[in-house]
Amino acid sequence: MGAPPLPRPDLGERVPYAAFRGFVRRAQQLGDASNGHHNQNYVLPMTDDVARLLSREPGTTVTVRIRRAEALPVVIRTWQDEAKILNAIQGILPHVPECLVKRDTFAIHSYVEGVPLSSVCGNGKPVDALLIKALADLLAQMAQVRRGALPALPADWPNNDDTDSQGFLQTLAFMADRQIRQPNWHDFGGLFAALGIPEDAMLRLAKRIPAMARRPYSLLHADLHRDNLIVTYAGVPPLICVDWELATYGDPLHDLATHLVRMQYPDYQWHEVVDAWANAMQAIRPAAVNGLSKDLRHYVAFERAQSVYPDVMRAARSLQACPDQKGMDEAKSDVRRALEAAAQPLGLSNIPDEQEIEQILFRWQAARNDRHGPSVKIIGWSPDARFPEHPAFPGSAVHEALLAEGAAPASRVFKGTGHLNSVVRVPGADTPVVVRRKVANVCRRERGFLSEHAVLRAIEQSQVDVTAPRFLALGTSYRGEPFAIHTYEGPRDTGRPPEHPVQGLLPHEANRLVDQLCELTKVNYKVLDPAAGEGRFYEWLSEQLVILVAELPKESQQLARNLGLPDHLRLREILSRHQVSHRKPALLHGDLNPWNLVRRDDSLALTIIDWEMAVVGDPLYDLVRHMHLTPTRPEIRERMFRRWERLLETEHTTNWRKDWGVYRWIEIVRSAYIDLDRLVTGASLDAPNVRRAVDSYAMTLAAATASLGLPVRSTANPHLARALA
């Protein structure tokens, strides 16, 4: 005589929780446990009491699923109740587990006889062709589950129809931001910012999702990897899906994409799996394969993009359990793989290498262990002997700043083209400070010639009216990584990011910038470089540009030639045709783009930051380069020139009206090469100043070739010309 029919899950709600408490404890003590990302699963036979409550034979094997309290929120959930999902699919997929009883902290499911596919065919190994066909059949069978049988969908689900593929993928991206990123941003936001992942990465991805073919929605498992596929002992059916808590309802291509990525098939098996899925789906719901070859990549890109959050967070959390070097090696490798996979869909550039990732992970972990446990302490730092201790910032303050660095929230971590800046507060310090570290593997075509730290110290000691950060400390920390500490010059309100004049200066800001450039002429630059200022500045500047062009990668040089830009030898000849008058040299900032100017709320108007490109030269050049890098209206330009000429002695301004156009010309030419190289190499394209420059490259190229007296060469490939335009 067969077993009595199972009760529906809602009937189990009538049984008091206390009736199962002892059995759940027994499961935790005696059961065969397996750890999933979200649950701990214990397999054991039912006791007589529990079997009677659930109308089962005593000794029947069941699975007790207990939600892991320490589990991070790292998954997208459409429905919160797995029991209702299992109840809806019983008629279509009769072999899936049945939920016998569910409570807030645990659930008891019927046990599926068999072994996980992962135990017989691990990740990365090829899967047998018969199993691939069985998998495809399983995915296709889900299309037969009616929407009406499923739990109600969230209110923000695409509701115009059940075929909107673009709307469904956009909804997934919004849910990933809301359910994964946002709940974890307080604890992990600073870590993601240090790794180069912006706060709005998923929202940007949602905006870039293109229109796609329409496909009828269906039930999706959404987490079909090798641990969730049970190979049955009897072979009928060959495979059974378990762990349905992440199931959803939408475009079936999403299920195929998550399956492809999470199964970790060898690359050569992807086509086999896709073809098997298409054949199986064609037999059950032909419209589901519409646009398969074109649209699958968008779902694969989304899966790799959203996976960066759980992969990075799990790697970071793993250091708490395994804080030794082996644990660090595994964690940094996992983070690197996650960043590489997400780089293209999220538009990331300058992915940190494993050494830099290790340093970032160490700082993040050390800050937390200092608060929560003694297992790891920040390793002592070594000061740079060239710079004596700043009287306002002793060594103990440096230690506190380094410790706080890893705990800085995302709103106080700024990753630029060359530096990672973490803003922290130190006990006893009047203002916040910023810990600056150079970003590894960043190739800056334009060279710096003076020490930024020495420049800032010279400005402070000169007591000139220049609003710049104060340099507080320089040294090395974990594994010899250099750092510098400056005063922070952004808003004191920690909820606001720094504001930059990206659309150009206001009149009072233009006045204040000119005033500061004039004050720089009073700094004794000889303390920075005794030989600085000797020779003719324009000839030196021209030769630096020639060297830059000569050292560009071959790919950039080849494209430059194809677009009509001269090589370095021809460029030297053209540049030498121009001369400028000699003016008394002064200390220059060298890179006054809008992002190096921070707006202030007081009469000082602007703070000038990032002095690593400082140089000694013609003061006219600093003003003209600023106007080239910053949108400057004609009336603001005239205002700045008039004020600059009026405030400076004639020795600094001689013949400026004749010469300023030469500096503007050489900066246009410089941009034509540098921005083209960025387009070719992809370097720093996520930085706002770089993005704006390359977006207008067609105009830059036309202006440069015209100013060089050269025609714009029509390229052999018309598509290339259209792309640059």
XYZ file of C-alpha atoms in Angstrom:
725
model
C 0.000 0.000 0.000
C 1.417 3.389 -1.057
C 2.257 6.230 1.256
C -0.589 8.597 2.119
C -0.811 11.792 0.080
C 1.295 14.687 1.235
C -0.443 17.635 2.841
C -0.222 20.995 1.071
C 2.313 23.309 2.682
C -0.353 25.585 4.098
C -1.758 22.729 6.174
C 1.582 22.458 7.960
C 1.110 25.988 9.203
C -1.506 24.690 11.647
C 1.062 22.585 13.476
C 2.754 24.517 16.320
C 6.420 25.363 15.877
C 7.242 23.662 19.178
C 6.289 20.315 17.642
C 9.271 20.545 15.266
C 11.797 22.290 17.516
C 13.357 19.101 18.847
C 13.569 17.564 15.361
C 15.345 20.632 13.973
C 17.853 20.486 16.833
C 18.345 16.805 16.151
C 18.996 17.605 12.488
C 21.706 20.092 13.432
C 23.347 17.559 15.757
C 23.045 14.338 13.767
C 22.080 15.161 10.209
C 24.295 14.971 7.131
C 24.898 18.701 6.546
C 25.749 20.522 3.335
C 26.328 24.254 3.199
C 24.754 26.296 0.469
C 25.211 30.022 0.005
C 21.883 30.753 1.692
C 20.902 27.623 3.664
C 22.358 24.767 5.619
C 20.759 21.509 4.527
C 20.566 18.536 6.909
C 19.504 15.087 5.686
C 18.087 12.629 8.248
C 15.143 10.234 8.802
C 11.951 11.536 10.368
C 11.164 10.608 13.943
C 7.854 8.937 14.744
C 6.339 12.163 16.125
C 7.270 14.293 13.119
C 6.238 11.567 10.651
C 2.815 11.388 12.266
C 2.384 15.180 12.116
C 3.289 15.193 8.426
C 1.390 12.004 7.495
C 4.563 10.153 6.524
C 6.049 6.772 7.298
C 8.494 6.909 10.248
C 12.079 6.804 9.042
C 11.318 8.550 5.743
C 14.356 10.645 4.775
C 13.818 14.397 4.599
C 15.924 17.535 4.186
C 15.813 20.192 6.881
C 16.736 23.570 5.387
C 17.854 26.230 7.867
C 18.544 29.780 6.678
C 22.116 30.812 7.475
C 21.883 33.790 9.791
C 25.305 35.068 8.754
C 24.578 34.842 5.024
C 25.005 38.091 3.137
C 22.123 39.384 0.993
C 23.795 38.564 -2.320
C 20.953 37.204 -4.473
C 17.963 38.522 -6.370
C 14.676 37.229 -4.954
C 11.406 37.590 -6.817
C 9.435 35.647 -4.192
C 10.219 35.140 -0.527
C 8.356 31.825 -0.086
C 10.005 28.835 -1.762
C 7.164 26.607 -0.578
C 4.662 28.380 -2.832
C 6.970 27.979 -5.807
C 7.375 24.245 -5.201
C 3.634 23.841 -4.806
C 3.044 25.564 -8.171
C 5.367 23.286 -10.157
C 4.415 19.899 -8.730
C 2.173 19.025 -11.639
C 4.719 19.965 -14.321
C 7.938 18.821 -12.637
C 6.634 16.121 -10.278
C 10.048 14.977 -9.082
C 11.165 18.263 -7.511
C 11.210 18.383 -3.693
C 7.954 19.038 -1.869
C 7.795 21.407 1.058
C 6.247 19.465 3.962
C 6.362 22.294 6.475
C 7.790 25.802 6.592
C 8.520 28.220 9.395
C 10.415 31.526 9.538
C 13.773 29.931 10.331
C 13.531 26.478 8.716
C 11.691 24.287 6.229
C 11.370 20.519 5.853
C 11.445 19.178 2.298
C 11.036 15.697 0.877
C 14.423 14.190 0.080
C 15.544 13.719 -3.532
C 17.454 10.460 -3.964
C 20.678 10.851 -5.902
C 23.980 12.725 -5.896
C 24.740 16.320 -6.867
C 26.218 16.670 -10.332
C 29.123 18.565 -8.740
C 30.239 15.436 -6.892
C 30.601 13.387 -10.076
C 31.483 16.156 -12.551
C 33.135 19.177 -10.959
C 33.196 22.780 -12.148
C 35.154 23.325 -15.324
C 34.833 19.724 -16.485
C 32.857 18.839 -19.612
C 29.352 17.469 -19.133
C 28.197 14.354 -20.972
C 26.035 15.014 -24.038
C 23.112 12.981 -22.636
C 23.140 15.056 -19.451
C 23.221 18.260 -21.480
C 20.113 17.104 -23.357
C 18.409 16.232 -20.065
C 19.295 19.688 -18.713
C 17.871 21.376 -21.793
C 14.670 19.355 -21.450
C 14.353 20.443 -17.812
C 14.682 24.097 -18.715
C 12.136 23.727 -21.492
C 9.615 21.973 -19.247
C 9.505 25.031 -16.989
C 7.829 26.949 -19.817
C 4.716 24.848 -19.226
C 4.064 26.280 -15.742
C 1.215 28.772 -15.960
C 1.697 32.267 -14.574
C -1.590 31.972 -12.720
C -0.258 29.051 -10.680
C 2.714 31.082 -9.431
C 2.769 33.522 -6.501
C 1.926 37.151 -7.274
C 4.732 39.080 -8.931
C 6.185 42.280 -7.417
C 4.436 45.538 -8.267
C 7.399 46.827 -10.310
C 7.425 43.842 -12.675
C 7.106 44.660 -16.396
C 3.337 44.807 -16.830
C 2.766 45.861 -20.420
C 2.891 42.220 -21.524
C 4.683 38.969 -20.820
C 7.155 39.251 -23.713
C 9.129 42.433 -22.919
C 12.698 41.146 -22.880
C 14.328 44.565 -22.488
C 11.994 45.494 -19.633
C 12.656 42.204 -17.860
C 16.454 42.551 -18.011
C 16.230 46.167 -16.851
C 14.076 44.998 -13.943
C 16.724 42.443 -13.005
C 19.417 45.149 -13.038
C 17.325 47.403 -10.783
C 16.638 44.483 -8.430
C 20.353 43.633 -8.270
C 21.075 47.201 -7.219
C 18.238 47.276 -4.682
C 18.589 43.784 -3.205
C 22.341 43.172 -3.440
C 24.306 46.399 -3.673
C 22.266 48.689 -1.453
C 21.962 46.413 1.637
C 25.716 45.772 1.566
C 26.954 49.236 0.625
C 27.460 50.413 4.195
C 29.904 47.589 4.949
C 31.429 47.012 1.517
C 30.940 50.265 -0.417
C 34.414 51.572 0.383
C 35.922 48.294 -0.781
C 34.048 48.419 -4.095
C 35.004 52.066 -4.608
C 38.673 51.226 -4.009
C 38.405 48.436 -6.570
C 36.969 50.891 -9.103
C 33.271 49.888 -9.067
C 31.078 53.010 -8.883
C 27.941 53.195 -6.792
C 25.647 53.451 -9.822
C 27.276 50.691 -11.875
C 24.110 48.548 -12.149
C 21.906 51.552 -12.900
C 24.242 52.528 -15.735
C 24.065 48.975 -17.019
C 20.251 49.108 -16.978
C 20.288 52.256 -19.117
C 22.561 50.609 -21.696
C 20.354 47.534 -22.221
C 19.202 47.674 -25.853
C 15.885 46.679 -27.375
C 15.683 42.912 -27.818
C 13.433 40.381 -29.516
C 10.240 39.589 -27.647
C 10.004 36.176 -26.036
C 7.133 34.732 -23.966
C 7.861 34.737 -20.238
C 8.045 31.495 -18.307
C 9.058 30.123 -14.918
C 12.853 30.279 -14.454
C 14.961 28.431 -11.895
C 17.632 31.206 -12.061
C 20.286 29.274 -10.093
C 20.832 26.059 -12.014
C 24.445 25.113 -11.222
C 26.035 21.735 -10.522
C 25.201 21.699 -6.802
C 21.499 22.209 -7.569
C 21.258 19.354 -10.076
C 20.719 15.893 -8.612
C 21.702 12.902 -10.728
C 19.177 10.232 -9.748
C 20.110 6.654 -8.883
C 17.338 5.099 -10.938
C 17.838 7.294 -13.996
C 14.135 8.111 -14.370
C 14.220 11.067 -14.574
C 17.980 11.443 -15.075
C 18.146 14.853 -13.365
C 16.101 16.718 -10.758
C 16.373 20.434 -9.913
C 16.521 21.431 -6.266
C 16.854 24.744 -4.397
C 14.113 26.826 -6.040
C 14.248 29.842 -3.725
C 15.668 32.150 -6.417
C 13.109 31.167 -9.065
C 11.557 33.978 -11.071
C 9.242 34.625 -14.010
C 10.513 36.201 -17.204
C 12.567 35.824 -20.360
C 13.802 32.200 -20.630
C 17.132 33.431 -22.019
C 17.944 34.593 -18.490
C 17.780 31.017 -17.218
C 20.003 29.801 -20.044
C 22.564 32.556 -19.388
C 22.776 32.007 -15.616
C 23.049 28.278 -16.229
C 25.889 28.731 -18.730
C 27.887 30.994 -16.400
C 27.275 29.210 -13.100
C 27.815 25.703 -14.493
C 31.335 26.763 -15.539
C 31.295 24.710 -18.706
C 34.496 24.531 -20.738
C 34.314 27.234 -23.399
C 33.962 24.745 -26.232
C 30.773 23.283 -24.715
C 28.808 26.539 -24.720
C 27.571 26.076 -28.299
C 26.533 22.517 -27.554
C 24.482 23.628 -24.545
C 22.866 26.524 -26.421
C 21.932 24.281 -29.350
C 20.460 21.653 -27.018
C 18.412 24.307 -25.224
C 17.160 25.752 -28.522
C 16.100 22.323 -29.784
C 14.296 21.468 -26.546
C 12.558 24.849 -26.347
C 11.587 24.744 -30.027
C 9.521 21.641 -29.344
C 7.615 23.191 -26.415
C 7.537 26.959 -27.019
C 9.119 27.978 -30.355
C 8.803 31.726 -29.738
C 11.218 31.417 -26.793
C 14.168 31.096 -29.196
C 13.460 34.399 -30.975
C 16.644 36.468 -31.204
C 18.679 33.822 -29.371
C 21.950 34.440 -31.190
C 21.754 38.224 -30.741
C 20.290 38.583 -27.256
C 21.890 35.828 -25.179
C 25.065 37.898 -24.777
C 23.152 40.639 -22.947
C 21.970 38.187 -20.283
C 25.436 36.646 -19.977
C 26.879 40.147 -19.523
C 24.328 40.909 -16.799
C 25.091 37.666 -14.956
C 28.805 38.427 -14.958
C 28.184 42.028 -13.920
C 25.935 41.303 -10.939
C 28.167 38.429 -9.822
C 30.941 40.891 -8.992
C 29.085 41.858 -5.803
C 28.680 38.417 -4.187
C 32.075 37.226 -5.432
C 33.969 40.201 -3.980
C 32.027 40.221 -0.699
C 32.464 36.500 -0.126
C 36.175 36.767 -0.867
C 36.537 39.625 1.621
C 34.505 37.839 4.289
C 36.570 34.669 3.815
C 39.563 36.504 5.296
C 37.849 36.533 8.673
C 37.852 32.738 8.750
C 41.229 32.327 7.052
C 43.387 35.438 7.657
C 46.701 33.850 6.662
C 48.560 34.283 3.382
C 46.903 31.259 1.797
C 43.507 32.764 2.492
C 44.648 36.093 1.093
C 46.008 34.468 -2.068
C 42.681 32.748 -2.703
C 40.680 35.880 -1.939
C 42.658 38.177 -4.215
C 42.471 35.646 -7.069
C 38.695 35.410 -6.664
C 38.357 39.187 -6.679
C 40.562 39.551 -9.739
C 38.505 36.983 -11.676
C 35.255 38.698 -10.681
C 36.547 42.107 -11.789
C 37.805 40.766 -15.103
C 34.449 39.106 -15.806
C 32.497 42.269 -14.930
C 34.848 44.754 -16.601
C 33.224 44.818 -20.032
C 29.536 44.869 -19.022
C 30.120 47.452 -16.273
C 32.496 49.558 -18.363
C 35.375 49.259 -15.910
C 38.921 50.226 -16.882
C 42.258 49.973 -15.100
C 41.400 46.741 -13.288
C 43.828 46.491 -10.349
C 46.345 43.669 -10.435
C 46.504 41.029 -7.711
C 49.139 42.901 -5.713
C 46.982 46.023 -5.535
C 43.901 43.925 -4.751
C 45.777 42.297 -1.874
C 46.673 45.701 -0.466
C 43.063 46.888 -0.731
C 41.735 43.716 0.904
C 44.301 43.943 3.677
C 43.369 47.525 4.538
C 39.655 46.687 4.503
C 40.139 43.645 6.733
C 42.617 45.283 9.110
C 40.219 48.142 9.831
C 37.502 45.679 10.782
C 39.701 43.420 12.869
C 40.850 46.408 14.866
C 37.244 46.982 15.876
C 36.041 43.404 16.158
C 39.036 41.240 16.973
C 42.828 41.057 17.299
C 43.580 38.529 14.544
C 45.189 41.061 12.182
C 46.658 44.478 12.946
C 47.809 47.113 10.490
C 51.512 46.541 9.868
C 53.723 49.392 11.040
C 54.454 52.109 8.530
C 57.834 53.517 7.621
C 58.191 57.311 7.219
C 60.077 58.864 4.314
C 63.280 60.237 5.796
C 63.343 63.157 3.341
C 60.375 64.799 5.041
C 60.440 65.543 8.766
C 57.330 64.911 10.828
C 54.712 67.617 10.369
C 54.136 69.394 13.702
C 50.354 69.200 13.232
C 50.357 65.492 12.347
C 52.587 63.211 14.465
C 53.323 59.560 13.789
C 50.455 58.385 15.986
C 48.037 60.338 13.795
C 49.504 58.681 10.698
C 48.851 55.271 12.239
C 45.240 56.213 13.007
C 44.735 57.484 9.464
C 46.061 54.249 7.935
C 43.831 52.193 10.202
C 40.768 54.258 9.310
C 41.573 54.094 5.597
C 40.172 50.605 5.125
C 36.903 51.558 6.839
C 36.242 54.686 4.767
C 32.718 54.609 3.290
C 32.194 54.683 -0.457
C 31.174 58.349 -0.300
C 34.676 59.121 0.948
C 36.693 56.954 -1.448
C 37.623 58.615 -4.747
C 39.478 56.710 -7.446
C 40.944 58.956 -10.124
C 43.139 58.296 -13.115
C 46.292 58.148 -11.007
C 45.390 57.922 -7.321
C 43.114 56.187 -4.863
C 42.045 58.773 -2.277
C 40.414 57.788 1.029
C 39.070 60.552 3.240
C 39.203 59.768 6.951
C 38.911 61.504 10.305
C 41.692 61.182 12.858
C 41.154 61.796 16.581
C 42.581 65.168 17.538
C 42.826 66.487 13.957
C 40.841 69.635 13.180
C 39.872 68.574 9.674
C 39.568 65.330 7.701
C 42.644 64.077 5.907
C 43.031 62.138 2.686
C 45.254 59.082 2.328
C 46.582 59.019 -1.238
C 47.954 55.939 -2.949
C 49.087 55.648 -6.527
C 46.947 53.357 -8.650
C 49.051 50.505 -9.983
C 49.384 49.753 -13.695
C 48.303 53.227 -14.772
C 50.301 54.436 -17.743
C 50.385 58.230 -17.734
C 51.761 59.510 -21.031
C 52.448 62.946 -19.565
C 55.331 62.897 -17.111
C 55.668 64.638 -13.798
C 58.965 66.342 -13.004
C 58.665 67.592 -9.430
C 57.697 65.781 -6.237
C 54.089 66.651 -5.420
C 54.885 66.447 -1.720
C 57.831 68.811 -2.029
C 55.714 71.233 -4.054
C 52.976 71.325 -1.408
C 55.521 71.740 1.386
C 57.185 74.619 -0.545
C 53.818 76.356 -1.059
C 52.995 76.038 2.639
C 56.394 77.321 3.741
C 56.287 80.220 1.264
C 53.093 81.462 2.962
C 51.677 82.607 -0.362
C 47.944 83.055 -0.889
C 47.450 79.735 -2.704
C 44.680 77.461 -1.472
C 46.137 73.971 -1.736
C 46.182 70.867 0.458
C 48.807 70.722 3.179
C 51.187 67.799 2.886
C 51.218 65.937 6.236
C 53.075 62.624 5.824
C 54.803 60.336 3.356
C 55.870 56.738 3.806
C 55.214 53.097 3.050
C 52.847 50.651 4.723
C 51.808 47.036 4.081
C 54.436 45.318 1.908
C 56.145 48.591 1.085
C 53.177 50.269 -0.608
C 53.786 54.051 -0.769
C 51.223 56.475 0.615
C 50.886 60.166 1.269
C 48.561 62.036 3.599
C 47.211 65.492 2.772
C 44.579 67.673 4.322
C 41.191 67.094 2.709
C 39.910 70.083 0.782
C 36.403 68.903 -0.066
C 33.151 69.689 1.771
C 33.250 69.121 5.513
C 29.736 67.725 5.165
C 30.530 64.021 4.712
C 27.332 63.493 2.757
C 28.457 65.681 -0.161
C 31.106 64.811 -2.731
C 33.550 67.476 -3.919
C 32.123 69.841 -6.520
C 34.207 70.756 -9.559
C 33.627 73.514 -12.163
C 33.124 71.035 -15.000
C 31.057 73.505 -17.031
C 33.518 76.344 -16.521
C 34.355 78.941 -13.902
C 31.982 81.502 -12.478
C 33.275 85.103 -12.565
C 34.393 85.171 -8.928
C 36.047 81.757 -9.362
C 37.914 82.995 -12.427
C 39.189 85.938 -10.384
C 40.330 83.694 -7.555
C 42.130 81.247 -9.849
C 44.045 84.082 -11.519
C 44.963 85.463 -8.103
C 46.403 82.097 -7.077
C 48.378 81.694 -10.307
C 49.861 85.111 -9.683
C 50.751 84.110 -6.113
C 52.621 81.055 -7.448
C 55.173 83.398 -9.012
C 56.282 84.243 -5.441
C 57.176 80.636 -4.534
C 60.913 79.979 -4.441
C 61.080 77.181 -6.990
C 64.839 76.829 -6.569
C 64.241 74.823 -3.383
C 62.439 72.258 -5.537
C 65.012 72.050 -8.326
C 68.057 74.330 -8.368
C 68.357 73.954 -12.151
C 64.677 74.576 -12.851
C 63.733 77.559 -14.967
C 66.901 77.578 -17.025
C 66.580 77.412 -20.775
C 63.654 78.280 -23.040
C 60.370 76.822 -21.858
C 58.608 76.448 -25.213
C 61.487 74.463 -26.714
C 61.490 72.191 -23.663
C 57.692 71.783 -23.822
C 57.831 70.937 -27.531
C 60.494 68.317 -27.010
C 58.458 66.689 -24.237
C 55.549 66.332 -26.667
C 57.860 64.859 -29.311
C 59.123 62.298 -26.784
C 55.550 61.459 -25.782
C 54.576 60.754 -29.409
C 57.715 58.687 -30.006
C 56.917 56.500 -26.983
C 53.274 55.799 -27.852
C 52.426 52.119 -28.423
C 52.733 50.925 -32.015
C 48.963 50.557 -32.339
C 48.414 54.191 -31.346
C 51.179 55.406 -33.664
C 49.752 53.456 -36.589
C 46.255 54.833 -36.106
C 47.660 58.359 -35.718
C 49.414 58.034 -39.082
C 46.252 56.693 -40.705
C 44.360 59.730 -39.429
C 46.934 62.164 -40.778
C 48.861 63.010 -37.604
C 52.641 63.304 -38.148
C 55.187 60.994 -36.539
C 57.521 62.356 -33.894
C 60.255 63.436 -36.329
C 57.873 65.374 -38.558
C 56.168 66.803 -35.470
C 59.491 68.137 -34.185
C 59.984 70.002 -37.463
C 56.523 71.553 -37.311
C 56.797 72.568 -33.653
C 60.188 74.205 -34.233
C 58.627 76.734 -36.621
C 57.149 78.567 -33.646
C 58.845 80.654 -31.005
C 57.568 82.487 -27.943
C 58.996 85.360 -25.964
C 60.958 84.739 -22.807
C 59.083 85.428 -19.591
C 60.374 85.027 -16.064
C 59.633 81.453 -14.961
C 57.479 80.469 -12.013
C 56.068 77.379 -10.333
C 53.160 76.032 -12.428
C 50.458 73.545 -11.482
C 50.674 71.997 -14.952
C 47.240 70.325 -15.135
C 44.460 72.758 -14.219
C 41.559 70.678 -15.518
C 38.197 71.171 -13.761
C 38.562 68.029 -11.651
C 41.715 69.465 -10.086
C 39.741 72.493 -8.895
C 37.439 72.053 -5.889
C 34.712 74.576 -5.272
C 34.512 76.095 -1.804
C 31.662 77.736 0.074
C 33.765 80.681 1.291
C 35.514 83.677 -0.237
C 38.488 81.529 -1.248
C 36.231 80.082 -4.002
C 38.581 77.337 -5.254
C 41.151 74.905 -3.902
C 43.765 73.564 -6.318
C 44.521 69.862 -5.819
C 46.638 67.137 -7.497
C 49.990 68.856 -7.965
C 51.861 65.853 -9.376
C 52.240 67.515 -12.806
C 53.763 70.672 -11.318
C 56.660 72.139 -13.280
C 58.681 75.340 -13.456
C 58.060 77.378 -16.583
C 56.237 80.188 -18.341
C 53.295 81.374 -16.177
C 51.287 82.076 -19.350
C 51.252 78.349 -20.098
C 49.389 77.430 -16.884
C 46.595 79.872 -17.716
C 46.270 78.794 -21.353
C 46.357 75.078 -20.548
C 43.542 75.639 -18.031
C 41.466 77.306 -20.753
C 42.113 74.377 -23.061
C 41.093 71.760 -20.489
C 38.080 73.654 -19.104
C 35.053 75.032 -20.979
C 35.769 78.766 -20.956
C 33.360 81.361 -22.347
C 34.988 84.242 -24.279
C 33.994 86.811 -21.651
C 35.536 84.673 -18.857
C 38.698 84.213 -20.897
C 39.047 87.957 -21.434
C 38.343 88.594 -17.757
C 41.104 86.194 -16.701
C 43.666 87.570 -19.131
C 42.986 91.176 -18.127
C 43.274 90.416 -14.428
C 46.368 88.272 -14.928
C 48.126 91.013 -16.911
C 47.160 93.687 -14.386
C 48.353 91.775 -11.289
C 51.704 90.488 -12.581
C 54.907 92.352 -13.262
C 55.789 92.899 -16.900
C 58.613 90.351 -16.677
C 55.944 87.629 -16.379
C 53.598 88.936 -19.101
C 55.789 90.257 -21.942
C 54.194 89.730 -25.394
C 51.547 87.407 -23.983
C 48.955 88.466 -26.585
C 51.244 87.291 -29.378
C 52.211 84.035 -27.654
C 49.109 82.650 -25.970
C 47.816 81.220 -29.267
C 51.001 79.161 -29.649
C 50.377 77.471 -26.301
C 46.742 76.851 -27.200
C 47.874 75.304 -30.475
C 50.386 72.946 -28.876
C 47.749 71.805 -26.350
C 45.310 70.985 -29.154
C 48.016 68.932 -30.849
C 48.895 67.211 -27.573
C 45.234 66.246 -27.015
C 45.000 64.755 -30.505
C 47.687 62.219 -29.621
C 46.804 61.572 -25.979
C 43.052 61.162 -26.519
C 43.636 58.898 -29.506
C 45.923 56.721 -27.383
C 43.202 56.505 -24.720
C 40.705 55.370 -27.341
C 43.108 52.684 -28.556
C 44.240 51.434 -25.134
C 41.046 52.102 -23.162
C 43.132 53.703 -20.415
C 41.214 55.708 -17.786
C 38.032 55.894 -19.855
C 35.939 55.762 -16.665
C 37.463 59.044 -15.441
C 35.074 61.930 -16.216
C 37.711 64.266 -17.651
C 38.996 61.516 -19.948
C 35.488 60.488 -20.995
C 34.593 64.033 -21.966
C 37.802 64.428 -23.954
C 37.463 61.247 -26.000
C 33.753 61.838 -26.642
C 34.693 64.948 -28.618
C 37.705 63.421 -30.356
C 36.523 64.062 -33.910
C 36.568 67.821 -33.240
C 39.960 67.576 -31.522
C 41.441 65.731 -34.506
C 40.055 68.231 -36.993
C 41.386 71.182 -34.975
C 44.824 69.583 -34.555
C 45.357 68.699 -38.216
C 44.128 72.119 -39.290
C 46.460 73.889 -36.864
C 49.345 71.730 -38.069
C 48.574 72.758 -41.647
C 47.789 69.166 -42.623
C 44.688 67.753 -44.316
C 42.513 65.243 -42.486
C 43.383 61.987 -44.195
C 40.487 59.837 -45.322
C 41.097 56.457 -43.732
C 41.050 53.250 -45.695
C 38.219 52.010 -43.491
C 35.194 54.360 -43.632
C 33.718 52.686 -40.545
C 36.729 53.898 -38.534
C 36.146 57.484 -39.592
C 32.460 57.198 -38.662
C 33.349 55.713 -35.269
C 35.714 58.578 -34.446
C 33.041 61.068 -35.452
